[in-house]
Amino acid sequence: MSRSEQAPRGVHEHVDLSWRASVMHTCDVLVIGGGSAGASAAVASALQGASVTLVERYGFLGGTGAMVLDTFYGFFTPGSEERKVVGGVPDRVIEGLDRRGMVLKRPNTYGAGAGLTYDPETLKLVWDELAQEAGVDVLHHATFVDVLRDGARVTGAVLATKGGLRAVRAGAVVDASGDADVAARAGAPFEDAGADGTAQSLTTTFRMIDVDVEEALAFPKRELWARMHEAAERGDYDLPRREGSAHITPFPNAMHTNMTRVAGVDATDPEQLSRAEREGRKQAFEYARFLRECVPGYARAHLSGLSVQIGVRESRRIRGEYWLTRDDVLGAASFPDAVARCGAPIEEHHAGGDTRWEYLPDGETVDIPYRCLLPREVEGLVVAGRCLSASHDAHASVRSMGQCMAMGQAAGVAAALARGGDLRGVDVTELRARLAQLGALL
Ligand SMILES: Cc1cc2nc3c(=O)[nH]c(=O)nc-3n(C[C@H](O)[C@H](O)[C@H](O)COP(=O)(O)OP(=O)(O)OC[C@H]3O[C@@H](n4cnc5c(N)ncnc54)[C@H](O)[C@@H]3O)c2cc1C
């Protein structure tokens, strides 16, 4: 359901916390969320000379890319001829991983274009370095809970920290929380995942070690899926998803898996999310048992790690100045205010056993306009990453980490350029020029 008046689900009354928080400091740009989008936003903004505070609820940067996953998609177009469509801060991330021999390019076996598989622990270190080099002030273990505002303008945020509530004032705020927490709290309109009857499912990923990788790779994916199907139909295993993937990592004898599926969850509802965590964990152990007992290469394997939290593909998507649609994606639309590009297909992990894929014309890309990052009805705020303004289907294409980093650097540069927090008034020609200087591909 779309809304702007109703309190977020699970919260019955909006309690203004700002009066209780002591003001910690003031900065030019405040970024909430240190995932692919937020870390890129903070680094890009600081490289423009802004004083930047980056707030992250966990003790590391990288977000879903460090907690759940190990492969960047979206850097390259799929199709007959591969083209790189993401650059700038994302390139620096890859360089940092590459210097340590912790990234490998995997060919387009999955359908989403070539992937860049990395070690998530090294990714955390690389983001630390990039943030430090750029001069970003990173605040870990701080959770955004409310906005500071002056009328319709967001002027900062209230954070829950171990030291109690703290407030940070800022010239401009970037919402890179993934769930549009800031935009929602500020009263900006948004659409919940599932508003049109479909919502991307959630996934707990896991890592298997002591795998005979050669033997596992020699077993074709179609046969793996057929075996899953048979095992589940026989009733021997509880496997809600009858496909999914396991792939190599930078380490010998280890495979990363993306198999579990928890459907019908509103990830912004704390009770539903808690149930989903337990269900995802249970499924992960069941898939691991299936792999060990039924799949070549896994006979001596062990589950060695679960994702830090269940992976959330989709939650709130803001209603911004432009709403990216399925037709835009499948028609490879271009826009004069493009700040990022995407060639990835619509990849929908709906409830049920399979995944739906729909492709752009061969080799083409869709633009992500700056207007998709500007929430309606509020000032001083720009969003980046998977909470952008897009329909369910369009989102299913543009949510890859390559695009989230590209959107992030655009939001960060825009926030640094915004005079008096006027993000709508940012000169798009200058924004695009600064992005090109950073190495963005537009
Ligand atoms: C199971 C799964 C598999 C996927 N597979 C791939 C893949 O293989 N390759 C790919 O490119 N993409 C993949 N995606 C998509 C991609 O991972 C996400 O769309 C992308 O990581 C989102 O980036 P983000 O920066 O917008 O959000 P996130 O990476 O989720 O970052 C949000 C950050 O904000 C922090 N945060 C949230 N709320 C608050 C708050 N209130 N206060 C402070 N901090 C907060 C979080 O801790 C987090 O660090 C997958 C997604 C899932 C869930």
Short mmCIF file of C-alpha atoms and ligand atoms in Angstrom, two decimals:
data_model
loop_
_atom_site.label_atom_id
_atom_site.label_comp_id
_atom_site.label_asym_id
_atom_site.label_seq_id
_atom_site.Cartn_x
_atom_site.Cartn_y
_atom_site.Cartn_z
CA MET A 1 0.00 0.00 0.00
CA SER A 2 1.32 3.45 -0.92
CA ARG A 3 1.25 5.95 1.85
CA SER A 4 2.72 9.03 3.29
CA GLU A 5 0.45 9.78 6.21
CA GLN A 6 0.33 6.38 7.89
CA ALA A 7 2.96 5.52 10.49
CA PRO A 8 5.42 2.79 9.45
CA ARG A 9 3.94 -0.65 10.06
CA GLY A 10 4.49 -1.89 13.58
CA VAL A 11 4.82 1.66 14.92
CA HIS A 12 1.54 2.91 16.29
CA GLU A 13 2.46 6.43 17.09
CA HIS A 14 5.20 8.74 15.87
CA VAL A 15 7.22 9.80 18.90
CA ASP A 16 9.44 12.82 18.29
CA LEU A 17 12.84 11.81 19.64
CA SER A 18 14.78 14.86 18.52
CA TRP A 19 14.33 16.81 21.77
CA ARG A 20 15.97 14.00 23.73
CA ALA A 21 19.11 13.79 21.65
CA SER A 22 22.17 15.86 22.32
CA VAL A 23 23.69 17.29 19.14
CA MET A 24 26.95 15.48 18.51
CA HIS A 25 28.19 17.47 15.56
CA THR A 26 27.40 19.16 12.26
CA CYS A 27 28.60 18.13 8.80
CA ASP A 28 27.97 19.04 5.16
CA VAL A 29 26.67 15.60 4.18
CA LEU A 30 25.21 12.89 6.40
CA VAL A 31 24.90 9.43 4.86
CA ILE A 32 22.67 6.87 6.55
CA GLY A 33 23.65 3.28 5.72
CA GLY A 34 27.11 2.02 4.76
CA GLY A 35 26.23 -0.57 2.10
CA SER A 36 27.21 -0.46 -1.58
CA ALA A 37 25.22 2.73 -2.11
CA GLY A 38 26.01 4.52 1.15
CA ALA A 39 29.74 3.77 1.28
CA SER A 40 30.05 4.93 -2.36
CA ALA A 41 28.01 8.05 -1.59
CA ALA A 42 30.19 8.95 1.38
CA VAL A 43 33.48 8.42 -0.47
CA ALA A 44 32.31 10.32 -3.58
CA SER A 45 30.96 13.19 -1.51
CA ALA A 46 34.15 13.51 0.54
CA LEU A 47 36.22 13.46 -2.67
CA GLN A 48 34.26 16.59 -3.69
CA GLY A 49 35.54 18.30 -0.56
CA ALA A 50 32.44 17.91 1.64
CA SER A 51 32.71 17.04 5.33
CA VAL A 52 30.92 13.70 5.49
CA THR A 53 29.57 11.56 8.33
CA LEU A 54 28.63 7.99 7.43
CA VAL A 55 26.33 6.19 9.86
CA GLU A 56 26.17 2.38 9.87
CA ARG A 57 24.29 0.21 12.35
CA TYR A 58 26.77 -2.68 12.08
CA GLY A 59 30.51 -2.66 12.79
CA PHE A 60 31.67 -2.72 9.15
CA LEU A 61 30.89 -1.20 5.75
CA GLY A 62 29.69 -3.07 2.66
CA GLY A 63 26.10 -3.77 3.70
CA THR A 64 24.43 -6.68 1.94
CA GLY A 65 27.59 -7.01 -0.14
CA ALA A 66 29.58 -7.90 2.97
CA MET A 67 26.86 -9.64 4.99
CA VAL A 68 25.05 -11.82 2.49
CA LEU A 69 26.87 -11.92 -0.83
CA ASP A 70 30.20 -12.25 -2.56
CA THR A 71 29.57 -11.31 -6.20
CA PHE A 72 29.10 -7.88 -7.77
CA TYR A 73 26.69 -7.98 -10.68
CA GLY A 74 25.75 -5.05 -12.87
CA PHE A 75 29.27 -4.04 -13.88
CA PHE A 76 28.88 -5.70 -17.29
CA THR A 77 26.03 -6.12 -19.76
CA PRO A 78 24.94 -9.68 -20.47
CA GLY A 79 24.24 -10.64 -24.08
CA SER A 80 26.40 -11.35 -27.10
CA GLU A 81 28.99 -8.65 -26.39
CA GLU A 82 30.05 -7.76 -22.87
CA ARG A 83 30.27 -4.03 -22.06
CA LYS A 84 31.36 -2.43 -18.79
CA VAL A 85 28.75 0.10 -17.66
CA VAL A 86 29.84 1.03 -14.12
CA GLY A 87 32.94 3.00 -13.12
CA GLY A 88 34.37 5.51 -10.64
CA VAL A 89 34.25 4.60 -6.93
CA PRO A 90 33.21 1.01 -7.82
CA ASP A 91 36.48 0.67 -9.77
CA ARG A 92 38.43 1.68 -6.67
CA VAL A 93 36.67 -1.07 -4.73
CA ILE A 94 37.66 -3.65 -7.33
CA GLU A 95 41.25 -2.33 -7.38
CA GLY A 96 41.47 -2.69 -3.58
CA LEU A 97 40.23 -6.28 -3.78
CA ASP A 98 42.45 -7.08 -6.74
CA ARG A 99 45.60 -5.79 -5.00
CA ARG A 100 45.04 -8.54 -2.43
CA GLY A 101 44.16 -11.20 -4.99
CA MET A 102 40.65 -11.38 -3.57
CA VAL A 103 38.47 -10.86 -6.65
CA LEU A 104 37.87 -13.08 -9.64
CA LYS A 105 35.77 -12.52 -12.72
CA ARG A 106 33.21 -15.23 -13.37
CA PRO A 107 31.79 -15.58 -16.87
CA ASN A 108 28.12 -15.00 -17.56
CA THR A 109 26.88 -18.43 -16.54
CA TYR A 110 24.06 -17.11 -14.39
CA GLY A 111 22.36 -14.85 -16.92
CA ALA A 112 22.99 -11.50 -15.27
CA GLY A 113 26.27 -10.77 -17.06
CA ALA A 114 29.80 -11.48 -15.83
CA GLY A 115 30.13 -11.35 -12.04
CA LEU A 116 33.02 -10.17 -9.88
CA THR A 117 33.36 -12.62 -6.97
CA TYR A 118 35.30 -11.42 -3.93
CA ASP A 119 36.06 -12.21 -0.32
CA PRO A 120 33.49 -10.30 1.80
CA GLU A 121 35.92 -9.90 4.73
CA THR A 122 38.47 -8.21 2.46
CA LEU A 123 35.68 -6.02 1.10
CA LYS A 124 35.14 -4.63 4.61
CA LEU A 125 38.84 -3.72 4.82
CA VAL A 126 38.81 -2.10 1.38
CA TRP A 127 35.82 0.08 2.30
CA ASP A 128 37.59 1.09 5.54
CA GLU A 129 40.59 2.21 3.52
CA LEU A 130 38.60 4.06 0.87
CA ALA A 131 36.56 5.89 3.49
CA GLN A 132 39.64 6.78 5.48
CA GLU A 133 41.60 7.99 2.44
CA ALA A 134 38.68 10.20 1.39
CA GLY A 135 38.37 11.62 4.92
CA VAL A 136 34.93 10.22 5.74
CA ASP A 137 33.97 10.25 9.41
CA VAL A 138 32.48 6.76 9.91
CA LEU A 139 30.21 6.09 12.85
CA HIS A 140 29.56 2.39 13.48
CA HIS A 141 26.98 0.85 15.79
CA ALA A 142 24.74 3.86 15.27
CA THR A 143 21.19 3.33 14.03
CA PHE A 144 19.09 6.03 12.42
CA VAL A 145 15.83 6.41 14.33
CA ASP A 146 14.41 9.81 13.43
CA VAL A 147 14.90 12.92 11.36
CA LEU A 148 15.72 16.43 12.45
CA ARG A 149 13.61 18.74 10.34
CA ASP A 150 12.78 22.30 9.59
CA GLY A 151 9.34 22.17 7.98
CA ALA A 152 9.61 19.92 4.92
CA ARG A 153 13.40 20.04 5.02
CA VAL A 154 15.43 17.26 6.61
CA THR A 155 18.27 18.91 8.52
CA GLY A 156 19.85 15.89 10.20
CA ALA A 157 19.16 12.69 12.04
CA VAL A 158 18.70 11.22 15.48
CA LEU A 159 20.81 8.12 16.05
CA ALA A 160 20.53 5.37 18.64
CA THR A 161 24.02 4.63 19.92
CA LYS A 162 25.53 2.79 22.87
CA GLY A 163 25.96 6.23 24.41
CA GLY A 164 22.24 6.98 24.07
CA LEU A 165 20.46 9.14 21.52
CA ARG A 166 22.70 11.47 19.52
CA ALA A 167 21.81 14.01 16.83
CA VAL A 168 23.85 15.00 13.79
CA ARG A 169 22.98 18.12 11.80
CA ALA A 170 23.80 18.22 8.11
CA GLY A 171 23.50 20.42 5.04
CA ALA A 172 22.17 17.44 3.07
CA VAL A 173 21.22 13.87 3.95
CA VAL A 174 21.63 10.72 1.84
CA ASP A 175 19.28 7.84 2.64
CA ALA A 176 21.19 4.67 1.72
CA SER A 177 19.55 2.49 4.35
CA GLY A 178 18.20 0.10 1.71
CA ASP A 179 14.78 0.32 3.34
CA ALA A 180 14.27 4.09 2.85
CA ASP A 181 14.17 4.47 6.64
CA VAL A 182 14.95 8.20 6.49
CA ALA A 183 12.54 9.02 3.67
CA ALA A 184 9.75 7.09 5.41
CA ARG A 185 10.37 8.80 8.72
CA ALA A 186 10.49 12.19 7.00
CA GLY A 187 7.01 11.53 5.55
CA ALA A 188 8.03 11.02 1.92
CA PRO A 189 5.69 8.77 -0.08
CA PHE A 190 6.86 5.25 -0.87
CA GLU A 191 5.60 1.89 -2.07
CA ASP A 192 6.02 -1.21 0.06
CA ALA A 193 7.35 -4.37 -1.54
CA GLY A 194 4.30 -6.50 -2.21
CA ALA A 195 2.03 -3.52 -2.95
CA ASP A 196 1.10 -5.03 -6.33
CA GLY A 197 0.81 -8.57 -4.99
CA THR A 198 4.41 -9.56 -5.60
CA ALA A 199 7.45 -9.07 -3.41
CA GLN A 200 10.93 -10.39 -3.89
CA SER A 201 11.61 -13.20 -1.46
CA LEU A 202 14.35 -13.11 1.19
CA THR A 203 17.37 -15.41 1.26
CA THR A 204 19.80 -16.59 3.92
CA THR A 205 23.00 -17.45 2.08
CA PHE A 206 25.58 -19.87 3.40
CA ARG A 207 29.09 -21.09 2.73
CA MET A 208 30.10 -24.74 2.41
CA ILE A 209 33.71 -25.75 3.10
CA ASP A 210 35.59 -28.99 2.50
CA VAL A 211 33.91 -29.25 -0.88
CA ASP A 212 35.51 -31.12 -3.75
CA VAL A 213 35.04 -28.10 -5.97
CA GLU A 214 36.08 -29.81 -9.18
CA GLU A 215 33.54 -32.57 -8.67
CA ALA A 216 30.83 -30.09 -7.65
CA LEU A 217 31.45 -27.93 -10.72
CA ALA A 218 31.33 -30.94 -13.01
CA PHE A 219 27.76 -31.60 -11.90
CA PRO A 220 25.53 -29.57 -14.28
CA LYS A 221 23.20 -27.00 -12.75
CA ARG A 222 20.17 -28.49 -14.50
CA GLU A 223 20.87 -31.83 -12.83
CA LEU A 224 21.28 -30.13 -9.48
CA TRP A 225 17.87 -28.52 -9.93
CA ALA A 226 16.32 -31.81 -11.06
CA ARG A 227 17.75 -33.52 -7.98
CA MET A 228 16.37 -30.79 -5.73
CA HIS A 229 12.99 -31.21 -7.32
CA GLU A 230 12.97 -34.99 -6.86
CA ALA A 231 14.22 -34.80 -3.28
CA ALA A 232 11.57 -32.24 -2.34
CA GLU A 233 8.76 -34.07 -4.15
CA ARG A 234 9.69 -37.35 -2.40
CA GLY A 235 9.25 -35.46 0.86
CA ASP A 236 12.75 -36.27 2.05
CA TYR A 237 13.80 -32.63 2.24
CA ASP A 238 11.99 -29.38 2.82
CA LEU A 239 13.26 -27.30 -0.13
CA PRO A 240 10.93 -24.42 -1.06
CA ARG A 241 13.16 -23.29 -3.94
CA ARG A 242 13.86 -25.92 -6.57
CA GLU A 243 16.78 -24.10 -8.21
CA GLY A 244 19.37 -21.62 -6.99
CA SER A 245 23.10 -21.67 -7.23
CA ALA A 246 26.38 -22.54 -5.62
CA HIS A 247 29.53 -20.95 -6.96
CA ILE A 248 33.27 -20.83 -6.44
CA THR A 249 34.95 -18.30 -4.14
CA PRO A 250 38.53 -16.97 -4.01
CA PHE A 251 39.26 -19.86 -1.60
CA PRO A 252 39.92 -23.50 -2.45
CA ASN A 253 37.33 -26.06 -1.33
CA ALA A 254 34.67 -23.46 -0.51
CA MET A 255 31.38 -22.80 -2.30
CA HIS A 256 28.98 -19.90 -1.67
CA THR A 257 25.30 -20.74 -2.03
CA ASN A 258 22.16 -18.78 -2.82
CA MET A 259 19.35 -21.32 -2.37
CA THR A 260 16.94 -20.56 0.45
CA ARG A 261 13.70 -18.66 -0.08
CA VAL A 262 11.47 -16.97 2.48
CA ALA A 263 8.47 -15.39 0.77
CA GLY A 264 5.69 -12.99 1.72
CA VAL A 265 7.73 -10.99 4.25
CA ASP A 266 7.53 -7.26 4.91
CA ALA A 267 11.16 -6.67 5.86
CA THR A 268 10.30 -3.41 7.63
CA ASP A 269 8.04 -5.23 10.08
CA PRO A 270 10.25 -6.32 13.01
CA GLU A 271 8.16 -9.37 13.89
CA GLN A 272 7.98 -10.65 10.31
CA LEU A 273 11.69 -10.05 9.86
CA SER A 274 12.47 -11.96 13.06
CA ARG A 275 10.42 -14.93 11.86
CA ALA A 276 12.16 -14.75 8.48
CA GLU A 277 15.58 -14.93 10.13
CA ARG A 278 14.64 -18.17 11.89
CA GLU A 279 13.05 -19.67 8.77
CA GLY A 280 16.01 -18.73 6.55
CA ARG A 281 18.45 -20.28 9.02
CA LYS A 282 16.42 -23.49 9.22
CA GLN A 283 16.27 -23.72 5.43
CA ALA A 284 20.01 -23.13 5.10
CA PHE A 285 20.79 -26.18 7.24
CA GLU A 286 18.26 -28.21 5.24
CA TYR A 287 19.83 -27.22 1.90
CA ALA A 288 23.25 -28.02 3.34
CA ARG A 289 21.99 -31.49 4.34
CA PHE A 290 20.60 -31.97 0.83
CA LEU A 291 23.92 -30.94 -0.75
CA ARG A 292 25.90 -33.27 1.51
CA GLU A 293 23.65 -36.27 0.97
CA CYS A 294 22.60 -35.84 -2.66
CA VAL A 295 25.10 -33.79 -4.65
CA PRO A 296 28.51 -34.85 -5.99
CA GLY A 297 31.42 -32.97 -4.41
CA TYR A 298 29.70 -32.31 -1.07
CA ALA A 299 29.99 -35.70 0.66
CA ARG A 300 32.53 -34.38 3.19
CA ALA A 301 31.40 -30.75 3.18
CA HIS A 302 30.23 -28.63 6.12
CA LEU A 303 28.20 -25.49 6.47
CA SER A 304 30.81 -23.04 7.74
CA GLY A 305 28.94 -19.77 7.81
CA LEU A 306 25.51 -18.17 7.40
CA SER A 307 24.90 -14.68 6.09
CA VAL A 308 25.18 -12.13 8.91
CA GLN A 309 21.48 -11.46 8.43
CA ILE A 310 18.84 -12.71 6.02
CA GLY A 311 19.21 -10.99 2.64
CA VAL A 312 16.44 -8.52 1.81
CA ARG A 313 15.99 -7.90 -1.90
CA GLU A 314 13.15 -5.42 -1.76
CA SER A 315 11.30 -3.40 0.89
CA ARG A 316 10.29 0.27 0.59
CA ARG A 317 10.80 1.96 -2.76
CA ILE A 318 10.35 5.73 -2.59
CA ARG A 319 7.97 7.67 -4.83
CA GLY A 320 10.41 10.11 -6.36
CA GLU A 321 10.38 12.79 -9.03
CA TYR A 322 10.55 10.00 -11.62
CA TRP A 323 9.22 6.44 -11.30
CA LEU A 324 11.30 4.00 -13.33
CA THR A 325 9.08 1.39 -15.01
CA ARG A 326 9.27 -2.05 -16.52
CA ASP A 327 8.77 -0.47 -20.00
CA ASP A 328 11.74 1.85 -19.36
CA VAL A 329 13.93 -1.14 -18.52
CA LEU A 330 12.82 -3.46 -21.30
CA GLY A 331 12.83 -0.55 -23.79
CA ALA A 332 16.36 0.54 -22.68
CA ALA A 333 15.15 4.09 -22.03
CA SER A 334 17.59 6.99 -21.88
CA PHE A 335 17.16 10.20 -19.87
CA PRO A 336 18.93 13.57 -19.99
CA ASP A 337 19.57 13.44 -16.22
CA ALA A 338 21.08 9.91 -16.27
CA VAL A 339 23.47 9.32 -13.35
CA ALA A 340 23.92 5.54 -13.76
CA ARG A 341 23.34 2.81 -16.31
CA CYS A 342 22.14 -0.75 -16.10
CA GLY A 343 22.12 -3.68 -18.51
CA ALA A 344 21.03 -6.36 -16.03
CA PRO A 345 17.83 -8.24 -16.73
CA ILE A 346 14.71 -8.18 -14.58
CA GLU A 347 15.44 -11.00 -12.14
CA GLU A 348 12.48 -11.82 -10.01
CA HIS A 349 12.72 -14.14 -7.04
CA HIS A 350 9.01 -14.49 -6.40
CA ALA A 351 7.32 -17.00 -4.13
CA GLY A 352 7.51 -20.47 -5.66
CA GLY A 353 10.18 -22.73 -6.98
CA ASP A 354 11.69 -20.75 -9.85
CA THR A 355 13.02 -17.30 -10.81
CA ARG A 356 11.68 -15.08 -13.63
CA TRP A 357 14.15 -13.45 -16.03
CA GLU A 358 13.39 -10.80 -18.67
CA TYR A 359 16.08 -9.16 -20.80
CA LEU A 360 16.78 -5.75 -22.30
CA PRO A 361 17.52 -5.71 -26.05
CA ASP A 362 20.91 -7.34 -26.64
CA GLY A 363 23.79 -5.16 -25.43
CA GLU A 364 21.63 -2.20 -24.43
CA THR A 365 21.28 -0.39 -21.12
CA VAL A 366 18.63 1.61 -19.29
CA ASP A 367 19.53 4.94 -17.69
CA ILE A 368 18.80 5.65 -14.03
CA PRO A 369 17.76 9.31 -13.86
CA TYR A 370 18.76 11.59 -11.00
CA ARG A 371 15.04 12.21 -10.42
CA CYS A 372 14.67 8.56 -9.23
CA LEU A 373 16.83 9.53 -6.23
CA LEU A 374 14.76 12.57 -5.22
CA PRO A 375 11.88 11.75 -2.87
CA ARG A 376 8.74 13.81 -3.33
CA GLU A 377 7.40 16.07 -0.62
CA VAL A 378 10.63 16.46 1.35
CA GLU A 379 13.71 18.64 0.88
CA GLY A 380 17.32 18.16 1.87
CA LEU A 381 17.19 14.42 1.20
CA VAL A 382 18.42 12.22 -1.63
CA VAL A 383 18.22 8.39 -1.68
CA ALA A 384 20.55 5.83 -3.25
CA GLY A 385 20.56 2.08 -3.74
CA ARG A 386 17.73 -0.37 -3.61
CA CYS A 387 15.22 2.11 -2.15
CA LEU A 388 15.20 4.21 -5.34
CA SER A 389 11.99 5.29 -7.07
CA ALA A 390 11.12 2.36 -9.30
CA SER A 391 8.33 -0.13 -9.88
CA HIS A 392 8.67 -3.67 -8.60
CA ASP A 393 9.78 -4.93 -12.04
CA ALA A 394 12.18 -2.08 -12.82
CA HIS A 395 13.71 -2.49 -9.37
CA ALA A 396 14.29 -6.18 -10.10
CA SER A 397 16.74 -5.06 -12.82
CA VAL A 398 18.50 -2.04 -11.31
CA ARG A 399 19.13 -3.33 -7.77
CA SER A 400 22.48 -5.07 -8.45
CA MET A 401 25.40 -3.82 -6.41
CA GLY A 402 27.12 -2.29 -9.45
CA GLN A 403 24.13 0.00 -9.95
CA CYS A 404 23.76 0.66 -6.20
CA MET A 405 27.38 1.87 -6.08
CA ALA A 406 26.83 3.99 -9.19
CA MET A 407 23.67 5.52 -7.70
CA GLY A 408 25.49 6.04 -4.43
CA GLN A 409 28.32 8.03 -5.94
CA ALA A 410 25.78 10.14 -7.83
CA ALA A 411 23.81 10.87 -4.65
CA GLY A 412 27.03 11.69 -2.79
CA VAL A 413 28.25 14.14 -5.43
CA ALA A 414 24.77 15.72 -5.64
CA ALA A 415 24.68 16.16 -1.86
CA ALA A 416 28.09 17.84 -1.96
CA LEU A 417 26.88 20.18 -4.73
CA ALA A 418 23.53 21.03 -3.13
CA ARG A 419 23.55 24.62 -1.96
CA GLY A 420 21.63 25.00 1.28
CA GLY A 421 20.45 21.42 0.95
CA ASP A 422 18.61 22.22 -2.31
CA LEU A 423 18.98 18.82 -3.95
CA ARG A 424 16.25 19.51 -6.50
CA GLY A 425 18.17 22.59 -7.63
CA VAL A 426 21.42 20.72 -8.34
CA ASP A 427 22.72 21.56 -11.82
CA VAL A 428 22.48 18.17 -13.52
CA THR A 429 25.02 19.10 -16.20
CA GLU A 430 27.57 19.86 -13.50
CA LEU A 431 26.61 16.70 -11.57
CA ARG A 432 27.16 14.54 -14.66
CA ALA A 433 30.46 16.29 -15.41
CA ARG A 434 31.73 15.67 -11.87
CA LEU A 435 30.64 12.04 -12.07
CA ALA A 436 32.49 11.62 -15.37
CA GLN A 437 35.61 13.10 -13.71
CA LEU A 438 35.31 10.45 -11.00
CA GLY A 439 35.23 7.77 -13.70
CA ALA A 440 31.48 7.09 -13.81
CA LEU A 441 30.25 5.65 -17.11
CA LEU A 442 27.21 7.64 -18.27
C1 LIG B 1 19.86 -12.82 -1.37
C2 LIG B 1 20.30 -11.72 -2.27
C3 LIG B 1 21.10 -12.03 -3.35
C4 LIG B 1 21.54 -11.02 -4.17
N1 LIG B 1 22.45 -11.32 -5.14
C5 LIG B 1 23.13 -10.33 -5.71
C6 LIG B 1 24.33 -10.60 -6.42
O1 LIG B 1 24.77 -11.75 -6.50
N2 LIG B 1 24.99 -9.56 -6.97
C7 LIG B 1 24.52 -8.26 -6.88
O2 LIG B 1 25.16 -7.35 -7.43
N3 LIG B 1 23.40 -7.98 -6.20
C8 LIG B 1 22.72 -8.96 -5.58
N4 LIG B 1 21.64 -8.69 -4.81
C9 LIG B 1 21.13 -7.30 -4.73
C10 LIG B 1 22.05 -6.38 -3.95
O3 LIG B 1 22.78 -7.11 -3.01
C11 LIG B 1 21.32 -5.27 -3.21
O4 LIG B 1 20.31 -4.70 -4.00
C12 LIG B 1 22.33 -4.20 -2.81
O5 LIG B 1 23.35 -4.79 -2.04
C13 LIG B 1 21.66 -3.08 -2.06
O6 LIG B 1 22.64 -2.14 -1.72
P1 LIG B 1 22.23 -0.92 -0.80
O7 LIG B 1 23.47 -0.16 -0.53
O8 LIG B 1 21.07 -0.20 -1.39
O9 LIG B 1 21.69 -1.59 0.54
P2 LIG B 1 22.50 -2.48 1.59
O10 LIG B 1 23.69 -3.11 1.01
O11 LIG B 1 21.47 -3.35 2.23
O12 LIG B 1 23.01 -1.39 2.61
C14 LIG B 1 22.19 -0.75 3.54
C15 LIG B 1 23.06 -0.44 4.74
O13 LIG B 1 22.36 0.40 5.63
C16 LIG B 1 22.48 -0.09 6.96
N5 LIG B 1 21.27 0.35 7.63
C17 LIG B 1 20.00 -0.04 7.37
N6 LIG B 1 19.14 0.62 8.13
C18 LIG B 1 19.89 1.44 8.92
C19 LIG B 1 19.56 2.37 9.93
N7 LIG B 1 18.28 2.61 10.29
N8 LIG B 1 20.57 3.05 10.57
C20 LIG B 1 21.87 2.81 10.21
N9 LIG B 1 22.23 1.93 9.24
C21 LIG B 1 21.24 1.27 8.60
C22 LIG B 1 22.60 -1.58 6.79
O14 LIG B 1 23.21 -2.20 7.90
C23 LIG B 1 23.43 -1.69 5.52
O15 LIG B 1 24.82 -1.67 5.79
C24 LIG B 1 21.13 -9.68 -3.96
C25 LIG B 1 20.31 -9.37 -2.89
C26 LIG B 1 19.91 -10.37 -2.03
C27 LIG B 1 19.10 -10.02 -0.83
#
